XYZ file of C-alpha atoms in Angstrom:
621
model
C 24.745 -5.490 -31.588
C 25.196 -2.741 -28.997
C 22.443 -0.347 -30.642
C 20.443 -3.611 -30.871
C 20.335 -4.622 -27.315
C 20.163 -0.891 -25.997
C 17.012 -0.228 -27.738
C 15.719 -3.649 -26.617
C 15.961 -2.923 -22.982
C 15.113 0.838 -23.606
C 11.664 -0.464 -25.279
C 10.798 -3.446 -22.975
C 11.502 -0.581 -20.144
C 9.561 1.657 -21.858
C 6.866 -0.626 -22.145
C 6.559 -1.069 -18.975
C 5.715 2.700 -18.093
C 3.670 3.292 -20.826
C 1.557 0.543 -19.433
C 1.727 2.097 -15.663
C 1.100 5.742 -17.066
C -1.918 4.009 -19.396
C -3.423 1.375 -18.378
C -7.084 2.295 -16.520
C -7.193 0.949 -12.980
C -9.902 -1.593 -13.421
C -11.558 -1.581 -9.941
C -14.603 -4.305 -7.870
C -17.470 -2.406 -7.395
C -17.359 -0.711 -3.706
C -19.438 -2.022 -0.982
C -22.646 0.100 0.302
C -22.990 -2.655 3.288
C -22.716 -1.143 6.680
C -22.660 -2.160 10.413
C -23.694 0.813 12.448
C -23.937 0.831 16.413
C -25.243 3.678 18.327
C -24.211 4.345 21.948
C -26.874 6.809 24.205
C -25.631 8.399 27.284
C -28.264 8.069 30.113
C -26.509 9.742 32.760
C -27.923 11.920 35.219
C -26.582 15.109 34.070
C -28.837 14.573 30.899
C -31.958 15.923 32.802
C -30.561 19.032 32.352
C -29.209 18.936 29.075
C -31.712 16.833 27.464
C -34.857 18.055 29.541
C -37.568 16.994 27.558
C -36.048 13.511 26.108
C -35.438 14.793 22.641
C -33.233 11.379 22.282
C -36.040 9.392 21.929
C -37.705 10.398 19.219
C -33.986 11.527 17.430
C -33.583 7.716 18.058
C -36.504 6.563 16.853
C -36.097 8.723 13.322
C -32.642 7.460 13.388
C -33.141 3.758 13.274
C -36.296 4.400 10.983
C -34.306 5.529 8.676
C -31.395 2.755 8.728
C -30.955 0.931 5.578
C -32.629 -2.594 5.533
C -30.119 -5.246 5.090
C -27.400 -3.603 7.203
C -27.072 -4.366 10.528
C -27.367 -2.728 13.764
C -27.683 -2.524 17.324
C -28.018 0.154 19.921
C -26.697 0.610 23.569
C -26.930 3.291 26.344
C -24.603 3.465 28.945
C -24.127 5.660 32.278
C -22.056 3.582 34.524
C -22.349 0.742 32.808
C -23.557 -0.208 29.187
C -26.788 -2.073 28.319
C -28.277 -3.559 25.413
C -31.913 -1.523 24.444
C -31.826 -2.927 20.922
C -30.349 -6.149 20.309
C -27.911 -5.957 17.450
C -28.949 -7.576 14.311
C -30.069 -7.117 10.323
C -32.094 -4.170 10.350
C -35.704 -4.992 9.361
C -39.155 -4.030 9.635
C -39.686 -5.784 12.806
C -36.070 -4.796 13.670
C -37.382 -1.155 13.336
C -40.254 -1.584 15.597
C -38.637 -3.003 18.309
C -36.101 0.036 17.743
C -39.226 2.683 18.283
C -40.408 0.908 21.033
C -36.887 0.310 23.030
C -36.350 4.119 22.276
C -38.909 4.630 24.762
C -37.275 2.865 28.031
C -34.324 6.184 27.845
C -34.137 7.796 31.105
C -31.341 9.503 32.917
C -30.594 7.702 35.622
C -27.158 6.744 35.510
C -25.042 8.546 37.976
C -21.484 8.304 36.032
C -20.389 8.298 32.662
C -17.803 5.246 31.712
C -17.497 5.793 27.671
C -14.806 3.773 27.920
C -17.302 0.962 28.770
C -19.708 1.740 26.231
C -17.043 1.906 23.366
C -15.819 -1.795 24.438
C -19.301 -3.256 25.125
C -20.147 -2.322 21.770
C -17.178 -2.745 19.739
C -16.297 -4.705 16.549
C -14.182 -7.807 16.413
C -12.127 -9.915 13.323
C -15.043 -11.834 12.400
C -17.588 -8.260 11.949
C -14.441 -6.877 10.037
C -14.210 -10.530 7.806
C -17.885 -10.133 6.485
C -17.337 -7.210 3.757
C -19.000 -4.014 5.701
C -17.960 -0.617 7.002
C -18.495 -0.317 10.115
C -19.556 2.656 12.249
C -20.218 3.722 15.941
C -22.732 6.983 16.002
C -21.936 8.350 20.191
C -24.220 10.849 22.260
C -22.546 12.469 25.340
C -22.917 15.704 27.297
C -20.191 14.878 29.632
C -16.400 14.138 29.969
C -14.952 10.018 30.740
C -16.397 9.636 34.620
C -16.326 6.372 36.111
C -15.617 7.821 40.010
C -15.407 9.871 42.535
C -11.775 9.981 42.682
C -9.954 12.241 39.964
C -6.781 9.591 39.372
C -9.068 7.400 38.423
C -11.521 8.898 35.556
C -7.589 10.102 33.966
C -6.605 6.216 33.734
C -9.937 5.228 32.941
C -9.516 8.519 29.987
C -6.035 7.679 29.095
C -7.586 3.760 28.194
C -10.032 5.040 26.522
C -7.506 7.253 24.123
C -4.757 4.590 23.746
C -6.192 1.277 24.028
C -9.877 1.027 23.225
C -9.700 3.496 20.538
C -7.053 1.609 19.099
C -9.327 -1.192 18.869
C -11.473 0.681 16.624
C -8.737 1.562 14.632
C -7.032 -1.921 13.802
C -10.842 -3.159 12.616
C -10.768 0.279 10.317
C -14.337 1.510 12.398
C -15.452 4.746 12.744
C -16.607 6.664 15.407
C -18.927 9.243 15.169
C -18.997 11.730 18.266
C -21.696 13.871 19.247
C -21.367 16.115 22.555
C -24.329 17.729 24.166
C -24.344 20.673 24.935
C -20.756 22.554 25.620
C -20.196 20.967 29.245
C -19.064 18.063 27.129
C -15.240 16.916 26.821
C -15.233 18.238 23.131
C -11.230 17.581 23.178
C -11.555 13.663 24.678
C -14.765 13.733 21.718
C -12.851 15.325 19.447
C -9.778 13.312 19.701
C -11.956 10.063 19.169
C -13.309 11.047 16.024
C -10.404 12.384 14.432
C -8.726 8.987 15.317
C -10.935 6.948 13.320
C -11.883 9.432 10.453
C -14.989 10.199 11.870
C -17.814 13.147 11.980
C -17.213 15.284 15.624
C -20.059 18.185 16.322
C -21.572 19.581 19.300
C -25.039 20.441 19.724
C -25.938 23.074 21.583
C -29.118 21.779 22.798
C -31.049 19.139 22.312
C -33.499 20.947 19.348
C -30.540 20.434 17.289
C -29.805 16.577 17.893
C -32.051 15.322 14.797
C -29.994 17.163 12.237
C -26.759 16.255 14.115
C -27.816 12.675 14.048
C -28.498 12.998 10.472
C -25.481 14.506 9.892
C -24.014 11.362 11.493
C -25.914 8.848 9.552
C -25.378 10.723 6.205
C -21.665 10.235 7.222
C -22.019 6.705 7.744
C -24.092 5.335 4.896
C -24.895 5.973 1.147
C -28.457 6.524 1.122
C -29.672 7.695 -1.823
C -32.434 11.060 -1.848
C -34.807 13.210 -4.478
C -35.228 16.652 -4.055
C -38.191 18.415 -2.464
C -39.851 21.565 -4.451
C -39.983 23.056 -1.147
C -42.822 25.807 -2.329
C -45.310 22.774 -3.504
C -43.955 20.524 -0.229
C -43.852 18.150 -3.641
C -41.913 15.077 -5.039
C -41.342 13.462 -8.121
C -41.374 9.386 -7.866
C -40.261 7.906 -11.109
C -40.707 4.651 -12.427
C -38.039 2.057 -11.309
C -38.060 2.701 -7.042
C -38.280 -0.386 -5.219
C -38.793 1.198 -1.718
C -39.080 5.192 -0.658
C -38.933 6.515 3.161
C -40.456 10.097 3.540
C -39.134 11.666 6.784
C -41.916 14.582 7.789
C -41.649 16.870 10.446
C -44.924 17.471 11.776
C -44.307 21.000 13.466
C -48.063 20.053 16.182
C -49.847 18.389 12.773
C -51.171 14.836 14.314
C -52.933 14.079 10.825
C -50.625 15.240 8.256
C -52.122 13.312 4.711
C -50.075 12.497 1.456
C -51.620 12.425 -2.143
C -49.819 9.726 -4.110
C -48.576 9.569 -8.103
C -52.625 8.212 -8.847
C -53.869 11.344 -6.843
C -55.153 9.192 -3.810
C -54.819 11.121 -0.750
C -53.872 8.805 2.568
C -52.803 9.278 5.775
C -51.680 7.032 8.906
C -55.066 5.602 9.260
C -55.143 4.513 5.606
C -52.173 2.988 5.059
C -52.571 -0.007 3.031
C -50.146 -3.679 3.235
C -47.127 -2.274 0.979
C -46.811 1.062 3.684
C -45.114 1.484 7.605
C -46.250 4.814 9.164
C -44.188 5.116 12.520
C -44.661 8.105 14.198
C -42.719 9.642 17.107
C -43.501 12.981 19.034
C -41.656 15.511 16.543
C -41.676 13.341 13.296
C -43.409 10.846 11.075
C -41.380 8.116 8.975
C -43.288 6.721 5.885
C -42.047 3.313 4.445
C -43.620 2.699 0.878
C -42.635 -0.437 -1.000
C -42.946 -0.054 -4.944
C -44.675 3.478 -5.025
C -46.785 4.556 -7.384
C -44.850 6.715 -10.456
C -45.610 10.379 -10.278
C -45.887 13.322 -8.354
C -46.429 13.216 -4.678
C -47.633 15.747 -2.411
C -47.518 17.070 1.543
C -50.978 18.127 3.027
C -50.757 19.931 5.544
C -50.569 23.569 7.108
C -48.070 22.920 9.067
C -46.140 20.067 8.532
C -42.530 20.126 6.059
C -40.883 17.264 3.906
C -37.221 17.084 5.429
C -36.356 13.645 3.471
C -36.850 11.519 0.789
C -34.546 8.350 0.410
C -34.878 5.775 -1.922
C -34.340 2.556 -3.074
C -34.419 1.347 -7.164
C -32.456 -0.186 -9.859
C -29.507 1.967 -9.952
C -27.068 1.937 -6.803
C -24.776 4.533 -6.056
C -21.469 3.208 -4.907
C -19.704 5.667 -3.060
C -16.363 5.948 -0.801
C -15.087 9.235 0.391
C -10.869 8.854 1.006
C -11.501 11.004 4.243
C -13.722 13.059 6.480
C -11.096 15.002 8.575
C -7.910 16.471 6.819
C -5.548 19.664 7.530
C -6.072 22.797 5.670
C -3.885 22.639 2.171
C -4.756 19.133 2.274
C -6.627 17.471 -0.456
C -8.954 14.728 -0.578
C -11.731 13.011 -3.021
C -14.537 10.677 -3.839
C -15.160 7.772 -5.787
C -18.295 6.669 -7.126
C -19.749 3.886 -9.358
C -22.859 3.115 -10.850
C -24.153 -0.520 -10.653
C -28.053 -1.913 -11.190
C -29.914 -3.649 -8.474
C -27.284 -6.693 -8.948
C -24.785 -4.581 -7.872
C -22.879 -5.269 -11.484
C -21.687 -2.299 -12.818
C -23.241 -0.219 -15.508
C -21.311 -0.548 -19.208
C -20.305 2.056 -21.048
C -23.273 2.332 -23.317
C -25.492 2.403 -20.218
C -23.255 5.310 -18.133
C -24.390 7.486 -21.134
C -25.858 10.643 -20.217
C -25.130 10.195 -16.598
C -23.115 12.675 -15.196
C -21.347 13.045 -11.292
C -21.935 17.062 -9.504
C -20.288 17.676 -6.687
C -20.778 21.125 -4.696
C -19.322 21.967 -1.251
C -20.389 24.621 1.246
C -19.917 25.738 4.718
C -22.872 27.033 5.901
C -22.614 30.500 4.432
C -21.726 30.158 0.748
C -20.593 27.950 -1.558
C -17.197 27.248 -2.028
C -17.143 24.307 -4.591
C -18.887 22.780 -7.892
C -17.580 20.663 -10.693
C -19.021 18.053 -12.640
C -17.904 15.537 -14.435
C -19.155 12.353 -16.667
C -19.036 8.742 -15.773
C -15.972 6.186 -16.386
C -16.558 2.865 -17.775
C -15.630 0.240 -15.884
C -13.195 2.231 -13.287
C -14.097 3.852 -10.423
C -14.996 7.907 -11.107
C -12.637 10.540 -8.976
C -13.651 13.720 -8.175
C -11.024 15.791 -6.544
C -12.315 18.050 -3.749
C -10.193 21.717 -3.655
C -7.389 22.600 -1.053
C -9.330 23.912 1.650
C -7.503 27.164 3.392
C -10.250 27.243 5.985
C -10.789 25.226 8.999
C -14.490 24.264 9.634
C -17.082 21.999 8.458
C -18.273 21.676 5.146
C -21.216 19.906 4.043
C -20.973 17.989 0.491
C -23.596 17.547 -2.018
C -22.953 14.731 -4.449
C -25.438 14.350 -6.701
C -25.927 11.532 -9.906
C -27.778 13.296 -12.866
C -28.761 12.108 -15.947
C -31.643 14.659 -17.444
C -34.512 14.918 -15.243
C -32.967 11.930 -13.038
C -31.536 13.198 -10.001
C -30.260 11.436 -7.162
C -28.538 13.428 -4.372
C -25.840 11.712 -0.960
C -25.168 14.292 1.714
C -21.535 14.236 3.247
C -19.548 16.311 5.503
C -16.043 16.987 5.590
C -14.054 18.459 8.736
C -11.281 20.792 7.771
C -8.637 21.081 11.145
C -6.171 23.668 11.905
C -2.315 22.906 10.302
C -1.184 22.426 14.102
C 1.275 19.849 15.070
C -0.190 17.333 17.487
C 1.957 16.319 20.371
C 2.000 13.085 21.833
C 0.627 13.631 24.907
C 0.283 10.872 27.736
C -3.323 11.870 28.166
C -2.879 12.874 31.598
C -3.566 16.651 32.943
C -6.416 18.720 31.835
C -8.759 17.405 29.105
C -8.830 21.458 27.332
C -5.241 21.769 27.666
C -3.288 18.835 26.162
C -3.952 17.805 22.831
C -4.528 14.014 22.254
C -2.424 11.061 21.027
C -2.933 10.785 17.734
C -2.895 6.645 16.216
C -1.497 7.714 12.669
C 1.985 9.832 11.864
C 3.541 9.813 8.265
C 5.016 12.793 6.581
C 2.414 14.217 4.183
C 2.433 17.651 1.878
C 0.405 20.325 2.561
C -0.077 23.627 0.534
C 0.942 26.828 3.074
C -0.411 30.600 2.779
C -1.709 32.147 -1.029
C 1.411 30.730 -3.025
C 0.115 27.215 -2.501
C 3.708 25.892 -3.160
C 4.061 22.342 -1.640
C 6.212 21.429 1.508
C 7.102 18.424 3.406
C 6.034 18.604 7.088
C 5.803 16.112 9.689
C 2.473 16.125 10.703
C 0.197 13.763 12.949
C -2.299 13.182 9.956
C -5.851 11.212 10.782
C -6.287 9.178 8.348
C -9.110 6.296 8.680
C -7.989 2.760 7.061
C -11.939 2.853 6.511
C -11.471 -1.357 5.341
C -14.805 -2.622 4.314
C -12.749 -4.893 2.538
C -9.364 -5.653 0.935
C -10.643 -4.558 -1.939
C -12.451 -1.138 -0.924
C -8.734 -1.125 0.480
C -6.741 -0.996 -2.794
C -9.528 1.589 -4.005
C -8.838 4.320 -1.490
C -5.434 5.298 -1.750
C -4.434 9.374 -0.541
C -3.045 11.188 -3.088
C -0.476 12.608 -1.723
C 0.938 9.910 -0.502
C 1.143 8.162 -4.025
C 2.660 11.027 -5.453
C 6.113 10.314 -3.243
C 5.905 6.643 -4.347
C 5.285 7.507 -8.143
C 8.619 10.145 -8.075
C 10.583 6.564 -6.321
C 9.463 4.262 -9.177
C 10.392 6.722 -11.726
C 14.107 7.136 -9.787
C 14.586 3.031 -9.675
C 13.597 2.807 -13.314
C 16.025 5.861 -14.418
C 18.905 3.964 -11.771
C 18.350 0.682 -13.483
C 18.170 2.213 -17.169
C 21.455 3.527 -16.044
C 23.103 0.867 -14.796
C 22.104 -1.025 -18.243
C 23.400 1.571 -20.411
C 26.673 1.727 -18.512
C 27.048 -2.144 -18.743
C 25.816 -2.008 -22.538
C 28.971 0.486 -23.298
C 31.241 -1.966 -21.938
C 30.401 -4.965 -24.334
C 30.060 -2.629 -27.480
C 33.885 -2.184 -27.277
C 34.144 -5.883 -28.114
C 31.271 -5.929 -30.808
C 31.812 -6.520 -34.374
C 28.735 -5.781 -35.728
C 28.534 -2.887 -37.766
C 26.183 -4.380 -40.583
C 23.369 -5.008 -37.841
C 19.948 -3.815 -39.145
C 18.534 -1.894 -36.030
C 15.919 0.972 -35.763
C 18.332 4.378 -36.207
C 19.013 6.853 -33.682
C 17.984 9.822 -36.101
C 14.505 8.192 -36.578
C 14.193 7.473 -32.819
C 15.293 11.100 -31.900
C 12.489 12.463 -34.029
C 10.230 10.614 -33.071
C 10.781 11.523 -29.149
C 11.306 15.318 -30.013
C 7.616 15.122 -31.790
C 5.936 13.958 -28.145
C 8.003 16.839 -26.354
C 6.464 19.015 -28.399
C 2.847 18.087 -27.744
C 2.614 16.590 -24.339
C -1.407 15.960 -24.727
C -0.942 12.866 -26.930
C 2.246 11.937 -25.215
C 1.197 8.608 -23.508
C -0.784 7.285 -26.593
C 2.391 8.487 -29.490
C 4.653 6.386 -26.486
C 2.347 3.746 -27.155
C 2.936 3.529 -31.073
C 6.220 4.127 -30.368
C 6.956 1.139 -28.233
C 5.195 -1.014 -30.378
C 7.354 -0.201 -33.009
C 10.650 -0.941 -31.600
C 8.868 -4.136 -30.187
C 8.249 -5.762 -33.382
C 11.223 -4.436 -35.155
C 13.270 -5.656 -32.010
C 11.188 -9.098 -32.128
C 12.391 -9.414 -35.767
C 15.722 -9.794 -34.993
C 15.094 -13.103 -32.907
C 17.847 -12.243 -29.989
C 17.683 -11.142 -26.330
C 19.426 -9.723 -23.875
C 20.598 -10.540 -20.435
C 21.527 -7.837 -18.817
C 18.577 -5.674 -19.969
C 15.960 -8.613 -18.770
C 17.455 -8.774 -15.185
C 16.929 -4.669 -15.770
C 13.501 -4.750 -16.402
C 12.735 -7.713 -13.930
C 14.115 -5.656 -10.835
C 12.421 -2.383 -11.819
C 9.343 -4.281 -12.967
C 9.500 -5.637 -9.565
C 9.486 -2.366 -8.217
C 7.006 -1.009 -10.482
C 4.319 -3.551 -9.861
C 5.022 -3.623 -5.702
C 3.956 0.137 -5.682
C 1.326 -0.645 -7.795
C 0.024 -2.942 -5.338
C 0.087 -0.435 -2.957
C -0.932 2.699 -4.038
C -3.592 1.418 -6.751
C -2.200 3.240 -10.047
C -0.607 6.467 -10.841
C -2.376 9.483 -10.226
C -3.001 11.809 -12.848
C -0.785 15.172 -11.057
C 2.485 12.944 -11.945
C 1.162 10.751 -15.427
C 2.873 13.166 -17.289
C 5.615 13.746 -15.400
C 6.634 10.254 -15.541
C 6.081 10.415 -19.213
C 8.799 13.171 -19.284
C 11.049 11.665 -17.042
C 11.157 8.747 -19.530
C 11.205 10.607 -22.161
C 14.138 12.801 -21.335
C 16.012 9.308 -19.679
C 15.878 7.726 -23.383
C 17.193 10.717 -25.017
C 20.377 10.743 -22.672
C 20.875 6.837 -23.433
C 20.417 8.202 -26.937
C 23.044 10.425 -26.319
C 25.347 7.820 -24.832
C 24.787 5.929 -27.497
C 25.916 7.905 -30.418
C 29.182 8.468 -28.393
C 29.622 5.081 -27.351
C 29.759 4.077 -31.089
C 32.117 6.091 -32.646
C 35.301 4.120 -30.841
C 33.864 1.515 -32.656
C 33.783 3.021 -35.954
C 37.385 4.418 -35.506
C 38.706 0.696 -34.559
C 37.117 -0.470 -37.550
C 38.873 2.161 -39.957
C 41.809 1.201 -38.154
C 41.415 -2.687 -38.849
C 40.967 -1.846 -42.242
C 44.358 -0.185 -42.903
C 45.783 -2.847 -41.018
């Protein structure tokens, strides 16, 4: 009876890991909805750093190029904040009053309260309720000044900090930061976007603002693009695209002309009912619904294709776990396919398509992998311990022969310096900021990229679209620590069975019992030591094995039920939290089970001869 319950407990425990270790993480398809607010500094000082009012026609590209169906709004703000584009769904009349607000920016605030700004334009419960990630996109060229008197812009700076940012924070929001020029208060900027997970850069002057705001709004939503053949200034439209936007930058051409899939050549005077030509001083933005299949072609001497985003049947469904980590530590993607329904594509469909990922920094190219689609689960690409700091720009593209679908990301790689928690007082390039998030997390140091616990001040975004995009994003590090802890309960509990087990078999008379033997058991377990590839799956025959055999016998046991309740318990509570086991420590916790069932094996065979030896002695009796 001993053996019997032992190896019932052992196999409903068992069980219960196997399923943990095997058992894909079936997820909801992630959300591609997105709020996004933009905030324009129109204080005086931007005469000089903006001269020749490159914001508006950055802006006007910018909201062009917004995805319909989200929503958006857009502020500036000097010493106080106004409303220039009342936030709402982005449409196409949303879009034109967007071009034509763009217009009214002027510097002619005197101060520079983005303190203000950040709370005029900030998100409450009911924006966070309604299933989107939300996103504030911030132009500066200054530091937090709301007066004359120095006391005051270092409250009005510490509020910002603590707070407002805060604020941002509890909602899961991002904040994108862009300074203006290096006058700006890059640490204050800095600090801000680090805080909520967001993209920080500083342009130099204002020629660079376009691609920075790019850069911004490639960080903030997933918006599909095809690739250019640069030498032809050439596209490839294929059938299936509901809506395309070509971005062009016109470089002086006022009459740049496209020929479409049908070789009809048109230009903004011959646009017909199912095209938007809006054009601003440095670009034009082309909205086509339903294009014409084919190749399309740039005319023009001058002018360049910079963009071509579309819209069709297949969405991309992407979530990136974070856009500012420490060097040695690691982060990923996810990505799923879905159709225009937003249900996601079977298995039989996924064939062919494949998931590339390459990562570079601006001077060569430090990472490329690919990898096919999951069924039914969300796809994980694992980006490479960075040893770097800097920013690196990420290419993930969707390919399936001559399909190709390309989303640009960035990913902001900080110095492994501690960050003090400052009171945000004292000089703004001096003190380092407050930072909302510490945990301990484990970073890879120097070449031998051996792993160490250090308590660091990690940024880490909560990045909450919804509950469920919630459950999706988990770190990876910090699921490791939580895997090792279930594996320890399990082992504790296994333990504390076993050593309650021994007691009763004392008192057992039930030597004829007809259980599974050791010796076959043993065998068994040595077989999946020796080839660890098909552990999980042999466990899995295993288990099912001693379940029916153990389900023959019609019995149960107590002790090993509250067992496997509590460490069930356990099991499933971590589960809930960190979204699965990782595949670093699946087979770890495979072998730590493994080599847990061979000790009870042990105890076992020990804990049975007293038995025998009272029953010899019965028998002479």
């Amino acid at each position: 009876m001993f053996k019997f319950h032992a190896l019932r407990g052992i196999s409903t425990m068992l069980f219960i890991i196997v399923m943990s270790v095997s058992q894909a993480v079936m997820s909801q398809p992630l959300s591609n909805q997105m709020d996004i607010r933009v905030l324009i500094d129109v204080s005086g000082s931007m005469k000089q750093t903006d001269p020749n009012n490159l914001r508006i026609p950055a802006l006007q590209v910018l909201t062009q190029l917004l995805p319909i169906g989200s929503k958006a709004g857009v502020w500036q703000f000097a010493n106080t904040p106004k409303v220039i584009v009342p936030h709402g769904e982005v449409n196409t009349q949303w879009q034109q009053k967007a071009s034509i607000a763009a217009q009214q920016i002027s510097s002619i605030g005197q101060f520079t309260d983005i303190g203000a700004a950040l709370k005029s334009a900030s998100f409450n419960a009911q924006d966070q309720s309604q299933d989107r990630q939300l996103h504030i996109i911030l132009l500066t060229d200054g530091m937090v000044d709301v007066s004359k008197d120095d006391a005051q812009n270092q409250r009005a700076r510490s509020a910002l900090l603590k707070p407002i940012l805060q604020q941002y924070i509890n909602v899961g929001a991002r904040v994108h930061t862009i300074g203006l020029s290096h006058k700006a208060d890059k640490a204050t900027l800095s600090a801000i976007a680090q805080g909520t997970d967001g993209l920080f850069e500083v342009a130099i002057n204002a020629d660079q603002l376009l691609d920075i705001f790019l850069r911004a709004l490639d960080n903030t939503v997933v918006t599909q693009q095809v690739p250019v053949k640069r030498s032809e200034q050439s596209f490839l439209v294929q059938p299936g695209i509901e809506s395309m936007t070509i971005m062009v930058e016109k470089n002086g051409d006022e009459n740049i002309k496209l020929k479409d899939g049908n070789q009809r050549i048109f230009g903004k005077q011959q646009t017909l009912i199912n095209q938007q030509w809006q054009s601003s001083a440095t670009h034009d933005v082309i909205r086509i619904q339903k294009p014409v299949p084919g190749k399309w072609v740039l005319i023009s001497d001058t002018a360049t294709l910079k963009r071509i985003n579309v819209v069709g049947q297949l969405q991309i469904l992407l979530q990136q776990s974070h856009q500012n980590i420490k060097v040695g530590q690691r982060s990923y993607i996810d990505v799923q396919l879905a159709d225009e329904k937003g249900k996601l594509l079977s298995a039989e469909q996924l064939q062919g398509f494949k998931l590339e990922v390459t990562m570079d920094n601006d001077k060569q190219q430090v990472f490329q992998r690919q990898q096919v689609f999951l069924a039914d689960v969300k796809t994980r690409m694992h980006l490479p311990v960075l040893n770097e700091p800097g920013l690196y720009n990420l290419t993930i593209s969707v390919v399936n022969g001559q399909f190709i679908r390309t989303i640009n990301r960035s990913l902001r790689v900080h110095p492994l310096i501690a960050i003090s928690a400052a009171d945000g007082t004292g000089d703004a390039q001096q003190n380092t900021m407050t930072m909302p998030v510490a945990k301990e997390v484990a970073v890879i140091v120097g070449q031998s990229a051996n792993l160490i616990s250090q308590s660091e001040a990690m940024v880490v975004s909560k990045e909450t679209a919804s509950p469920a995009l919630q459950a999706l994003m988990v770190e990876q590090l910090a699921s490791d620590s939580a895997e090792v802890e279930i594996l320890a309960a399990v082992a504790k509990e296994l333990n504390t069975t076993a050593s309650q087990m021994s007691e009763q078999a004392t008192n057992e008379q039930t030597a004829n019992e007809q259980v599974p033997t050791e010796e076959s058991v043993t065998t068994e377990l040595a077989d999946l030591i020796a080839e660890p590839e098909t552990a999980t799956s042999q466990i899995a025959d295993l288990v099912k094995k001693l379940k029916d055999k153990i389900i023959s016998q019609g019995t149960t046991t107590q002790n090993a039920a509250n067992a496997v309740a509590k460490a069930s318990g356990n099991n499933a509570q971590a589960s809930e939290a960190e979204g699965g086991l990782s595949d670093q420590l699946r087979w770890l916790v495979v072998g730590g089970a493994v080599v847990v069932l061979l000790l009870l094996l042990v105890i076992l065979r020990r804990t049975s001869k007293p038995s025998a030896n009272n029953s010899k002695k019965h028998d002479q009796t």
